[in-house]
Amino acid sequence: MIDHGATERRILKTELRWAVFVGFLVLMILGAIVYAGISMHINPPSNREFIDPKTLHLSGEFTEANLGTSVDTDGQVTTRVIATQFSFVPQCVVVPANRTVTLRFASPDVIHGILVSGTNVNTMVVPGYVSQVHTEFTRTGDLLMPCHEYCGFGHSQMLATVRVVPPEQFRPGPDGKVTCG
Amino acid sequence: MNVGDPIEQSALDRRWRLWASAAVGGILVVGAVIGMLVLPNFQRENAALDLWTAICRAVGITEGSPAYRQPITTAQALPVSQVAWDPDVLDILANANPQQGAQIAAQVCVACHGENGVSSVLEYPSLAGQSSAAIYKQLSDYRSGARVHELMTPYAAQLTVPQLASVSVYYGRFAQQATGLGGRDLPGDDYIVKLAREGDSARALPACDSCHVPGAGGPIETPVLTGQNLQYLAAQLRAYKTGDRQNDVYRRMRDISEKLTEQEIDGLARYYRGVLF
């Protein structure tokens, strides 16, 4: 005769052991998130900002002349890029190394995606919303920024350049603008 | 009753289900408290925010990140074209009267743009094959001054918006009769054909065909190039290249034309001339 009670206790013991292990993993992950959040200012991309895609080119912020990198009077570096079928505007942006840069993307037509190779910049660009990423580039040089969300027949030719320059070579003009020139 | 009987098994599992649900729910609550209350409190110093604003940003009620200052801009809008495809404009096009458009076309347009919208003057574009949206965009831009031409600017300025729409709809009807990809000869060498059909990834040049053939799926105002007059196409590409023409929203054509060589411009214009009917 099989002792069902003993089998039950053995299963219970195993399950409890695994539950403790899984609980430990969850705590480790939460701890890592909290550590990263406090020490590196990392938080989930919760930016929820609406913008009308139909009138994007009539807006002040995403008007053609305001695109690209600009430095405001407080020294905050903001780079604004439009993702459209089938190019990024501007096609090349300059950013300083080792300094917080705020990247703001918008689309007037369909869903695009942005990925700056070799960095943690990776976001969808959804019409109707502003996609915003805060980051610090550490490697200087020309980085490739392709569209990574299929947007139409010209998708595979949709790419731009992010030029990361040393801080001393990052010189804004009188209007605060910095271009690839 | 045996162990393993469905009813007894269910009763046996009940305690586990409750505890497992409590554990998952508890972790969710703890996660929400950490992510939406604790972390914003630690992160807000970097952006000099008060606790309530930081929490609202973390939750996603207000825009911005709890850890960074939200950029502001005072930039003035300097649009290259006033045309926006909002429902009002689409309504105007949908309700436009093609008969009125036909009258205006017979009085004004045919002299240069030809019978049935097929222009025999090579400097002027054929309008047959274009969508109503494509024609409306250019007429509106002439009217607002976003695009300038010695003849078109005064003509467009004389017409009202509903009249522009009626002309656009009248010519848009010829789009059905115009040829698509099938019926044209393909003058041009292999390199030009490849550029038109596949683009050039190394130069970030999308294929012309990805927007400029019927039903390609690009922006709504994109004109169809198949069958267009050679001289007109080449002149427009050069105008975009030099910046003489700037009414392409978000530099779509200026950025492309700047990368094209003079030979490529001539080659592409010849390729798209093709045959119309």
PDB file of N, CA, C and O in Angstrom, chain B residues 72-141:
ATOM      1  N   ILE B  72      11.450  72.380 -22.413  1.00  0.00           N
ATOM      2  CA  ILE B  72      10.383  73.235 -22.932  1.00  0.00           C
ATOM      3  C   ILE B  72      10.927  73.958 -24.153  1.00  0.00           C
ATOM      4  O   ILE B  72      12.130  74.097 -24.315  1.00  0.00           O
ATOM      5  N   THR B  73      10.036  74.380 -25.017  1.00  0.00           N
ATOM      6  CA  THR B  73      10.488  75.091 -26.198  1.00  0.00           C
ATOM      7  C   THR B  73       9.593  76.292 -26.435  1.00  0.00           C
ATOM      8  O   THR B  73       8.400  76.260 -26.137  1.00  0.00           O
ATOM      9  N   THR B  74      10.202  77.348 -26.936  1.00  0.00           N
ATOM     10  CA  THR B  74       9.431  78.550 -27.269  1.00  0.00           C
ATOM     11  C   THR B  74       9.497  78.789 -28.771  1.00  0.00           C
ATOM     12  O   THR B  74       9.249  79.900 -29.237  1.00  0.00           O
ATOM     13  N   ALA B  75       9.847  77.723 -29.527  1.00  0.00           N
ATOM     14  CA  ALA B  75      10.061  77.881 -30.965  1.00  0.00           C
ATOM     15  C   ALA B  75       8.784  78.322 -31.667  1.00  0.00           C
ATOM     16  O   ALA B  75       7.687  77.881 -31.327  1.00  0.00           O
ATOM     17  N   GLN B  76       8.958  79.196 -32.641  1.00  0.00           N
ATOM     18  CA  GLN B  76       7.849  79.628 -33.476  1.00  0.00           C
ATOM     19  C   GLN B  76       7.599  78.604 -34.563  1.00  0.00           C
ATOM     20  O   GLN B  76       8.545  78.036 -35.104  1.00  0.00           O
ATOM     21  N   ALA B  77       6.340  78.387 -34.899  1.00  0.00           N
ATOM     22  CA  ALA B  77       6.019  77.479 -36.001  1.00  0.00           C
ATOM     23  C   ALA B  77       6.361  78.157 -37.324  1.00  0.00           C
ATOM     24  O   ALA B  77       5.925  79.273 -37.581  1.00  0.00           O
ATOM     25  N   LEU B  78       7.192  77.503 -38.130  1.00  0.00           N
ATOM     26  CA  LEU B  78       7.544  78.016 -39.453  1.00  0.00           C
ATOM     27  C   LEU B  78       7.249  76.928 -40.480  1.00  0.00           C
ATOM     28  O   LEU B  78       8.161  76.337 -41.052  1.00  0.00           O
ATOM     29  N   PRO B  79       5.963  76.640 -40.698  1.00  0.00           N
ATOM     30  CA  PRO B  79       5.627  75.505 -41.573  1.00  0.00           C
ATOM     31  C   PRO B  79       5.977  75.791 -43.034  1.00  0.00           C
ATOM     32  O   PRO B  79       5.852  76.925 -43.493  1.00  0.00           O
ATOM     33  N   VAL B  80       6.445  74.742 -43.748  1.00  0.00           N
ATOM     34  CA  VAL B  80       6.767  74.898 -45.170  1.00  0.00           C
ATOM     35  C   VAL B  80       5.511  74.746 -46.018  1.00  0.00           C
ATOM     36  O   VAL B  80       5.499  75.093 -47.184  1.00  0.00           O
ATOM     37  N   SER B  81       4.442  74.181 -45.429  1.00  0.00           N
ATOM     38  CA  SER B  81       3.168  74.061 -46.119  1.00  0.00           C
ATOM     39  C   SER B  81       2.062  74.156 -45.079  1.00  0.00           C
ATOM     40  O   SER B  81       2.207  73.641 -43.971  1.00  0.00           O
ATOM     41  N   GLN B  82       0.982  74.841 -45.430  1.00  0.00           N
ATOM     42  CA  GLN B  82      -0.118  74.993 -44.476  1.00  0.00           C
ATOM     43  C   GLN B  82      -1.099  73.833 -44.541  1.00  0.00           C
ATOM     44  O   GLN B  82      -2.013  73.756 -43.726  1.00  0.00           O
ATOM     45  N   VAL B  83      -0.929  72.942 -45.510  1.00  0.00           N
ATOM     46  CA  VAL B  83      -1.914  71.867 -45.704  1.00  0.00           C
ATOM     47  C   VAL B  83      -1.769  70.818 -44.606  1.00  0.00           C
ATOM     48  O   VAL B  83      -0.697  70.268 -44.398  1.00  0.00           O
ATOM     49  N   ALA B  84      -2.849  70.568 -43.882  1.00  0.00           N
ATOM     50  CA  ALA B  84      -2.887  69.491 -42.896  1.00  0.00           C
ATOM     51  C   ALA B  84      -4.095  68.620 -43.239  1.00  0.00           C
ATOM     52  O   ALA B  84      -5.159  69.148 -43.561  1.00  0.00           O
ATOM     53  N   TRP B  85      -3.900  67.326 -43.197  1.00  0.00           N
ATOM     54  CA  TRP B  85      -4.976  66.431 -43.648  1.00  0.00           C
ATOM     55  C   TRP B  85      -5.948  66.134 -42.517  1.00  0.00           C
ATOM     56  O   TRP B  85      -6.119  64.993 -42.102  1.00  0.00           O
ATOM     57  N   ASP B  86      -6.567  67.179 -42.002  1.00  0.00           N
ATOM     58  CA  ASP B  86      -7.555  66.958 -40.948  1.00  0.00           C
ATOM     59  C   ASP B  86      -8.925  66.692 -41.583  1.00  0.00           C
ATOM     60  O   ASP B  86      -9.110  66.884 -42.785  1.00  0.00           O
ATOM     61  N   PRO B  87      -9.889  66.252 -40.792  1.00  0.00           N
ATOM     62  CA  PRO B  87     -11.187  65.861 -41.359  1.00  0.00           C
ATOM     63  C   PRO B  87     -11.866  66.977 -42.155  1.00  0.00           C
ATOM     64  O   PRO B  87     -12.570  66.700 -43.128  1.00  0.00           O
ATOM     65  N   ASP B  88     -11.635  68.247 -41.767  1.00  0.00           N
ATOM     66  CA  ASP B  88     -12.249  69.362 -42.504  1.00  0.00           C
ATOM     67  C   ASP B  88     -11.818  69.361 -43.961  1.00  0.00           C
ATOM     68  O   ASP B  88     -12.642  69.495 -44.875  1.00  0.00           O
ATOM     69  N   VAL B  89     -10.498  69.210 -44.171  1.00  0.00           N
ATOM     70  CA  VAL B  89      -9.967  69.226 -45.540  1.00  0.00           C
ATOM     71  C   VAL B  89     -10.468  68.003 -46.315  1.00  0.00           C
ATOM     72  O   VAL B  89     -10.875  68.111 -47.481  1.00  0.00           O
ATOM     73  N   LEU B  90     -10.469  66.859 -45.659  1.00  0.00           N
ATOM     74  CA  LEU B  90     -10.938  65.644 -46.336  1.00  0.00           C
ATOM     75  C   LEU B  90     -12.424  65.765 -46.675  1.00  0.00           C
ATOM     76  O   LEU B  90     -12.875  65.274 -47.715  1.00  0.00           O
ATOM     77  N   ASP B  91     -13.191  66.459 -45.808  1.00  0.00           N
ATOM     78  CA  ASP B  91     -14.610  66.705 -46.098  1.00  0.00           C
ATOM     79  C   ASP B  91     -14.769  67.598 -47.320  1.00  0.00           C
ATOM     80  O   ASP B  91     -15.625  67.349 -48.172  1.00  0.00           O
ATOM     81  N   ILE B  92     -13.958  68.650 -47.389  1.00  0.00           N
ATOM     82  CA  ILE B  92     -14.027  69.566 -48.533  1.00  0.00           C
ATOM     83  C   ILE B  92     -13.770  68.788 -49.831  1.00  0.00           C
ATOM     84  O   ILE B  92     -14.477  68.946 -50.822  1.00  0.00           O
ATOM     85  N   LEU B  93     -12.758  67.914 -49.792  1.00  0.00           N
ATOM     86  CA  LEU B  93     -12.450  67.117 -50.983  1.00  0.00           C
ATOM     87  C   LEU B  93     -13.575  66.126 -51.294  1.00  0.00           C
ATOM     88  O   LEU B  93     -13.950  65.934 -52.453  1.00  0.00           O
ATOM     89  N   ALA B  94     -14.126  65.520 -50.232  1.00  0.00           N
ATOM     90  CA  ALA B  94     -15.176  64.515 -50.442  1.00  0.00           C
ATOM     91  C   ALA B  94     -16.451  65.151 -51.010  1.00  0.00           C
ATOM     92  O   ALA B  94     -17.168  64.519 -51.788  1.00  0.00           O
ATOM     93  N   ASN B  95     -16.718  66.413 -50.612  1.00  0.00           N
ATOM     94  CA  ASN B  95     -17.959  67.065 -51.040  1.00  0.00           C
ATOM     95  C   ASN B  95     -17.764  67.994 -52.238  1.00  0.00           C
ATOM     96  O   ASN B  95     -18.685  68.715 -52.613  1.00  0.00           O
ATOM     97  N   ALA B  96     -16.570  68.011 -52.818  1.00  0.00           N
ATOM     98  CA  ALA B  96     -16.309  68.931 -53.926  1.00  0.00           C
ATOM     99  C   ALA B  96     -17.124  68.508 -55.148  1.00  0.00           C
ATOM    100  O   ALA B  96     -17.454  67.334 -55.327  1.00  0.00           O
ATOM    101  N   ASN B  97     -17.420  69.510 -55.991  1.00  0.00           N
ATOM    102  CA  ASN B  97     -18.268  69.280 -57.150  1.00  0.00           C
ATOM    103  C   ASN B  97     -17.410  69.149 -58.420  1.00  0.00           C
ATOM    104  O   ASN B  97     -16.849  70.139 -58.890  1.00  0.00           O
ATOM    105  N   PRO B  98     -17.288  67.939 -58.979  1.00  0.00           N
ATOM    106  CA  PRO B  98     -16.414  67.749 -60.144  1.00  0.00           C
ATOM    107  C   PRO B  98     -16.890  68.523 -61.374  1.00  0.00           C
ATOM    108  O   PRO B  98     -16.062  68.916 -62.204  1.00  0.00           O
ATOM    109  N   GLN B  99     -18.207  68.781 -61.490  1.00  0.00           N
ATOM    110  CA  GLN B  99     -18.710  69.547 -62.643  1.00  0.00           C
ATOM    111  C   GLN B  99     -18.157  70.974 -62.610  1.00  0.00           C
ATOM    112  O   GLN B  99     -17.724  71.511 -63.628  1.00  0.00           O
ATOM    113  N   GLN B 100     -18.176  71.571 -61.409  1.00  0.00           N
ATOM    114  CA  GLN B 100     -17.592  72.892 -61.252  1.00  0.00           C
ATOM    115  C   GLN B 100     -16.101  72.848 -61.598  1.00  0.00           C
ATOM    116  O   GLN B 100     -15.581  73.736 -62.274  1.00  0.00           O
ATOM    117  N   GLY B 101     -15.441  71.780 -61.132  1.00  0.00           N
ATOM    118  CA  GLY B 101     -14.023  71.602 -61.433  1.00  0.00           C
ATOM    119  C   GLY B 101     -13.783  71.505 -62.922  1.00  0.00           C
ATOM    120  O   GLY B 101     -12.822  72.074 -63.456  1.00  0.00           O
ATOM    121  N   ALA B 102     -14.689  70.786 -63.644  1.00  0.00           N
ATOM    122  CA  ALA B 102     -14.547  70.619 -65.090  1.00  0.00           C
ATOM    123  C   ALA B 102     -14.646  71.965 -65.796  1.00  0.00           C
ATOM    124  O   ALA B 102     -13.898  72.240 -66.744  1.00  0.00           O
ATOM    125  N   GLN B 103     -15.564  72.836 -65.319  1.00  0.00           N
ATOM    126  CA  GLN B 103     -15.703  74.165 -65.919  1.00  0.00           C
ATOM    127  C   GLN B 103     -14.445  75.004 -65.737  1.00  0.00           C
ATOM    128  O   GLN B 103     -13.944  75.627 -66.684  1.00  0.00           O
ATOM    129  N   ILE B 104     -13.931  74.993 -64.501  1.00  0.00           N
ATOM    130  CA  ILE B 104     -12.711  75.773 -64.225  1.00  0.00           C
ATOM    131  C   ILE B 104     -11.553  75.213 -65.059  1.00  0.00           C
ATOM    132  O   ILE B 104     -10.774  75.966 -65.654  1.00  0.00           O
ATOM    133  N   ALA B 105     -11.473  73.883 -65.126  1.00  0.00           N
ATOM    134  CA  ALA B 105     -10.398  73.247 -65.883  1.00  0.00           C
ATOM    135  C   ALA B 105     -10.470  73.664 -67.354  1.00  0.00           C
ATOM    136  O   ALA B 105      -9.442  73.966 -67.976  1.00  0.00           O
ATOM    137  N   ALA B 106     -11.699  73.686 -67.920  1.00  0.00           N
ATOM    138  CA  ALA B 106     -11.863  74.022 -69.341  1.00  0.00           C
ATOM    139  C   ALA B 106     -11.469  75.474 -69.606  1.00  0.00           C
ATOM    140  O   ALA B 106     -10.921  75.800 -70.661  1.00  0.00           O
ATOM    141  N   GLN B 107     -11.744  76.350 -68.634  1.00  0.00           N
ATOM    142  CA  GLN B 107     -11.418  77.766 -68.826  1.00  0.00           C
ATOM    143  C   GLN B 107      -9.949  78.066 -68.602  1.00  0.00           C
ATOM    144  O   GLN B 107      -9.352  78.898 -69.285  1.00  0.00           O
ATOM    145  N   VAL B 108      -9.364  77.410 -67.577  1.00  0.00           N
ATOM    146  CA  VAL B 108      -8.036  77.832 -67.114  1.00  0.00           C
ATOM    147  C   VAL B 108      -6.951  76.791 -67.395  1.00  0.00           C
ATOM    148  O   VAL B 108      -5.925  77.089 -68.002  1.00  0.00           O
ATOM    149  N   CYS B 109      -7.179  75.548 -66.974  1.00  0.00           N
ATOM    150  CA  CYS B 109      -6.091  74.579 -66.855  1.00  0.00           C
ATOM    151  C   CYS B 109      -5.651  73.995 -68.192  1.00  0.00           C
ATOM    152  O   CYS B 109      -4.463  73.735 -68.395  1.00  0.00           O
ATOM    153  N   VAL B 110      -6.637  73.764 -69.114  1.00  0.00           N
ATOM    154  CA  VAL B 110      -6.333  73.004 -70.336  1.00  0.00           C
ATOM    155  C   VAL B 110      -5.240  73.652 -71.183  1.00  0.00           C
ATOM    156  O   VAL B 110      -4.511  72.953 -71.882  1.00  0.00           O
ATOM    157  N   ALA B 111      -5.120  74.973 -71.112  1.00  0.00           N
ATOM    158  CA  ALA B 111      -4.151  75.660 -71.958  1.00  0.00           C
ATOM    159  C   ALA B 111      -2.744  75.099 -71.761  1.00  0.00           C
ATOM    160  O   ALA B 111      -1.996  74.930 -72.732  1.00  0.00           O
ATOM    161  N   CYS B 112      -2.396  74.810 -70.537  1.00  0.00           N
ATOM    162  CA  CYS B 112      -1.050  74.277 -70.269  1.00  0.00           C
ATOM    163  C   CYS B 112      -1.075  72.786 -69.963  1.00  0.00           C
ATOM    164  O   CYS B 112      -0.156  72.051 -70.324  1.00  0.00           O
ATOM    165  N   HIS B 113      -2.097  72.326 -69.231  1.00  0.00           N
ATOM    166  CA  HIS B 113      -2.076  70.947 -68.734  1.00  0.00           C
ATOM    167  C   HIS B 113      -2.788  69.978 -69.664  1.00  0.00           C
ATOM    168  O   HIS B 113      -2.884  68.786 -69.338  1.00  0.00           O
ATOM    169  N   GLY B 114      -3.292  70.491 -70.803  1.00  0.00           N
ATOM    170  CA  GLY B 114      -3.770  69.601 -71.855  1.00  0.00           C
ATOM    171  C   GLY B 114      -5.160  69.052 -71.648  1.00  0.00           C
ATOM    172  O   GLY B 114      -5.746  69.125 -70.558  1.00  0.00           O
ATOM    173  N   GLU B 115      -5.714  68.521 -72.762  1.00  0.00           N
ATOM    174  CA  GLU B 115      -7.010  67.843 -72.696  1.00  0.00           C
ATOM    175  C   GLU B 115      -6.868  66.601 -71.825  1.00  0.00           C
ATOM    176  O   GLU B 115      -5.875  65.885 -71.901  1.00  0.00           O
ATOM    177  N   ASN B 116      -7.848  66.351 -70.992  1.00  0.00           N
ATOM    178  CA  ASN B 116      -7.841  65.184 -70.108  1.00  0.00           C
ATOM    179  C   ASN B 116      -6.620  65.147 -69.185  1.00  0.00           C
ATOM    180  O   ASN B 116      -6.214  64.091 -68.721  1.00  0.00           O
ATOM    181  N   GLY B 117      -6.029  66.314 -68.969  1.00  0.00           N
ATOM    182  CA  GLY B 117      -4.932  66.374 -68.005  1.00  0.00           C
ATOM    183  C   GLY B 117      -3.615  65.829 -68.499  1.00  0.00           C
ATOM    184  O   GLY B 117      -2.705  65.583 -67.693  1.00  0.00           O
ATOM    185  N   VAL B 118      -3.500  65.616 -69.820  1.00  0.00           N
ATOM    186  CA  VAL B 118      -2.230  65.143 -70.352  1.00  0.00           C
ATOM    187  C   VAL B 118      -1.544  66.319 -71.040  1.00  0.00           C
ATOM    188  O   VAL B 118      -1.997  66.788 -72.077  1.00  0.00           O
ATOM    189  N   SER B 119      -0.477  66.791 -70.450  1.00  0.00           N
ATOM    190  CA  SER B 119       0.176  68.003 -70.935  1.00  0.00           C
ATOM    191  C   SER B 119       1.125  67.691 -72.080  1.00  0.00           C
ATOM    192  O   SER B 119       1.928  66.752 -72.003  1.00  0.00           O
ATOM    193  N   SER B 120       1.008  68.500 -73.163  1.00  0.00           N
ATOM    194  CA  SER B 120       1.944  68.319 -74.263  1.00  0.00           C
ATOM    195  C   SER B 120       3.096  69.320 -74.171  1.00  0.00           C
ATOM    196  O   SER B 120       4.060  69.236 -74.912  1.00  0.00           O
ATOM    197  N   VAL B 121       2.972  70.281 -73.242  1.00  0.00           N
ATOM    198  CA  VAL B 121       4.088  71.202 -73.000  1.00  0.00           C
ATOM    199  C   VAL B 121       4.994  70.533 -71.973  1.00  0.00           C
ATOM    200  O   VAL B 121       4.575  70.287 -70.841  1.00  0.00           O
ATOM    201  N   LEU B 122       6.226  70.225 -72.376  1.00  0.00           N
ATOM    202  CA  LEU B 122       7.026  69.329 -71.546  1.00  0.00           C
ATOM    203  C   LEU B 122       7.481  69.947 -70.217  1.00  0.00           C
ATOM    204  O   LEU B 122       7.855  69.240 -69.295  1.00  0.00           O
ATOM    205  N   GLU B 123       7.431  71.293 -70.136  1.00  0.00           N
ATOM    206  CA  GLU B 123       7.815  71.925 -68.866  1.00  0.00           C
ATOM    207  C   GLU B 123       6.688  71.832 -67.832  1.00  0.00           C
ATOM    208  O   GLU B 123       6.917  72.071 -66.663  1.00  0.00           O
ATOM    209  N   TYR B 124       5.461  71.556 -68.305  1.00  0.00           N
ATOM    210  CA  TYR B 124       4.325  71.536 -67.386  1.00  0.00           C
ATOM    211  C   TYR B 124       3.919  70.098 -67.088  1.00  0.00           C
ATOM    212  O   TYR B 124       3.960  69.242 -67.966  1.00  0.00           O
ATOM    213  N   PRO B 125       3.486  69.859 -65.853  1.00  0.00           N
ATOM    214  CA  PRO B 125       3.159  68.477 -65.499  1.00  0.00           C
ATOM    215  C   PRO B 125       1.806  68.035 -66.055  1.00  0.00           C
ATOM    216  O   PRO B 125       0.887  68.851 -66.178  1.00  0.00           O
ATOM    217  N   SER B 126       1.716  66.766 -66.378  1.00  0.00           N
ATOM    218  CA  SER B 126       0.411  66.166 -66.637  1.00  0.00           C
ATOM    219  C   SER B 126      -0.295  65.981 -65.308  1.00  0.00           C
ATOM    220  O   SER B 126       0.335  65.646 -64.306  1.00  0.00           O
ATOM    221  N   LEU B 127      -1.609  66.225 -65.301  1.00  0.00           N
ATOM    222  CA  LEU B 127      -2.356  66.058 -64.054  1.00  0.00           C
ATOM    223  C   LEU B 127      -3.092  64.724 -64.009  1.00  0.00           C
ATOM    224  O   LEU B 127      -3.501  64.268 -62.940  1.00  0.00           O
ATOM    225  N   ALA B 128      -3.264  64.101 -65.180  1.00  0.00           N
ATOM    226  CA  ALA B 128      -3.908  62.789 -65.206  1.00  0.00           C
ATOM    227  C   ALA B 128      -3.048  61.798 -64.433  1.00  0.00           C
ATOM    228  O   ALA B 128      -1.827  61.839 -64.505  1.00  0.00           O
ATOM    229  N   GLY B 129      -3.693  60.934 -63.669  1.00  0.00           N
ATOM    230  CA  GLY B 129      -2.946  59.945 -62.898  1.00  0.00           C
ATOM    231  C   GLY B 129      -2.675  60.378 -61.472  1.00  0.00           C
ATOM    232  O   GLY B 129      -2.328  59.568 -60.626  1.00  0.00           O
ATOM    233  N   GLN B 130      -2.831  61.682 -61.198  1.00  0.00           N
ATOM    234  CA  GLN B 130      -2.596  62.150 -59.827  1.00  0.00           C
ATOM    235  C   GLN B 130      -3.868  61.992 -58.994  1.00  0.00           C
ATOM    236  O   GLN B 130      -4.973  62.103 -59.508  1.00  0.00           O
ATOM    237  N   SER B 131      -3.664  61.781 -57.685  1.00  0.00           N
ATOM    238  CA  SER B 131      -4.824  61.716 -56.794  1.00  0.00           C
ATOM    239  C   SER B 131      -5.336  63.136 -56.529  1.00  0.00           C
ATOM    240  O   SER B 131      -4.603  64.112 -56.726  1.00  0.00           O
ATOM    241  N   SER B 132      -6.577  63.238 -56.088  1.00  0.00           N
ATOM    242  CA  SER B 132      -7.139  64.542 -55.721  1.00  0.00           C
ATOM    243  C   SER B 132      -6.300  65.198 -54.632  1.00  0.00           C
ATOM    244  O   SER B 132      -6.084  66.412 -54.655  1.00  0.00           O
ATOM    245  N   ALA B 133      -5.830  64.387 -53.688  1.00  0.00           N
ATOM    246  CA  ALA B 133      -5.049  64.931 -52.569  1.00  0.00           C
ATOM    247  C   ALA B 133      -3.748  65.554 -53.068  1.00  0.00           C
ATOM    248  O   ALA B 133      -3.338  66.615 -52.593  1.00  0.00           O
ATOM    249  N   ALA B 134      -3.099  64.889 -54.043  1.00  0.00           N
ATOM    250  CA  ALA B 134      -1.829  65.399 -54.560  1.00  0.00           C
ATOM    251  C   ALA B 134      -2.038  66.748 -55.235  1.00  0.00           C
ATOM    252  O   ALA B 134      -1.250  67.685 -55.046  1.00  0.00           O
ATOM    253  N   ILE B 135      -3.101  66.868 -56.053  1.00  0.00           N
ATOM    254  CA  ILE B 135      -3.350  68.126 -56.763  1.00  0.00           C
ATOM    255  C   ILE B 135      -3.772  69.214 -55.780  1.00  0.00           C
ATOM    256  O   ILE B 135      -3.317  70.349 -55.848  1.00  0.00           O
ATOM    257  N   TYR B 136      -4.622  68.832 -54.813  1.00  0.00           N
ATOM    258  CA  TYR B 136      -5.087  69.809 -53.822  1.00  0.00           C
ATOM    259  C   TYR B 136      -3.909  70.379 -53.022  1.00  0.00           C
ATOM    260  O   TYR B 136      -3.853  71.579 -52.753  1.00  0.00           O
ATOM    261  N   LYS B 137      -2.975  69.496 -52.653  1.00  0.00           N
ATOM    262  CA  LYS B 137      -1.809  69.947 -51.871  1.00  0.00           C
ATOM    263  C   LYS B 137      -1.048  71.036 -52.624  1.00  0.00           C
ATOM    264  O   LYS B 137      -0.706  72.085 -52.070  1.00  0.00           O
ATOM    265  N   GLN B 138      -0.779  70.812 -53.908  1.00  0.00           N
ATOM    266  CA  GLN B 138       0.019  71.775 -54.671  1.00  0.00           C
ATOM    267  C   GLN B 138      -0.771  73.058 -54.926  1.00  0.00           C
ATOM    268  O   GLN B 138      -0.221  74.154 -54.808  1.00  0.00           O
ATOM    269  N   LEU B 139      -2.061  72.940 -55.256  1.00  0.00           N
ATOM    270  CA  LEU B 139      -2.874  74.145 -55.484  1.00  0.00           C
ATOM    271  C   LEU B 139      -2.939  74.992 -54.207  1.00  0.00           C
ATOM    272  O   LEU B 139      -2.811  76.218 -54.255  1.00  0.00           O
ATOM    273  N   SER B 140      -3.126  74.320 -53.055  1.00  0.00           N
ATOM    274  CA  SER B 140      -3.182  75.057 -51.785  1.00  0.00           C
ATOM    275  C   SER B 140      -1.859  75.741 -51.504  1.00  0.00           C
ATOM    276  O   SER B 140      -1.830  76.871 -50.999  1.00  0.00           O
ATOM    277  N   ASP B 141      -0.754  75.032 -51.812  1.00  0.00           N
ATOM    278  CA  ASP B 141       0.564  75.627 -51.558  1.00  0.00           C
ATOM    279  C   ASP B 141       0.816  76.827 -52.471  1.00  0.00           C
ATOM    280  O   ASP B 141       1.437  77.811 -52.052  1.00  0.00           O
TER     281      ASP B 141
END
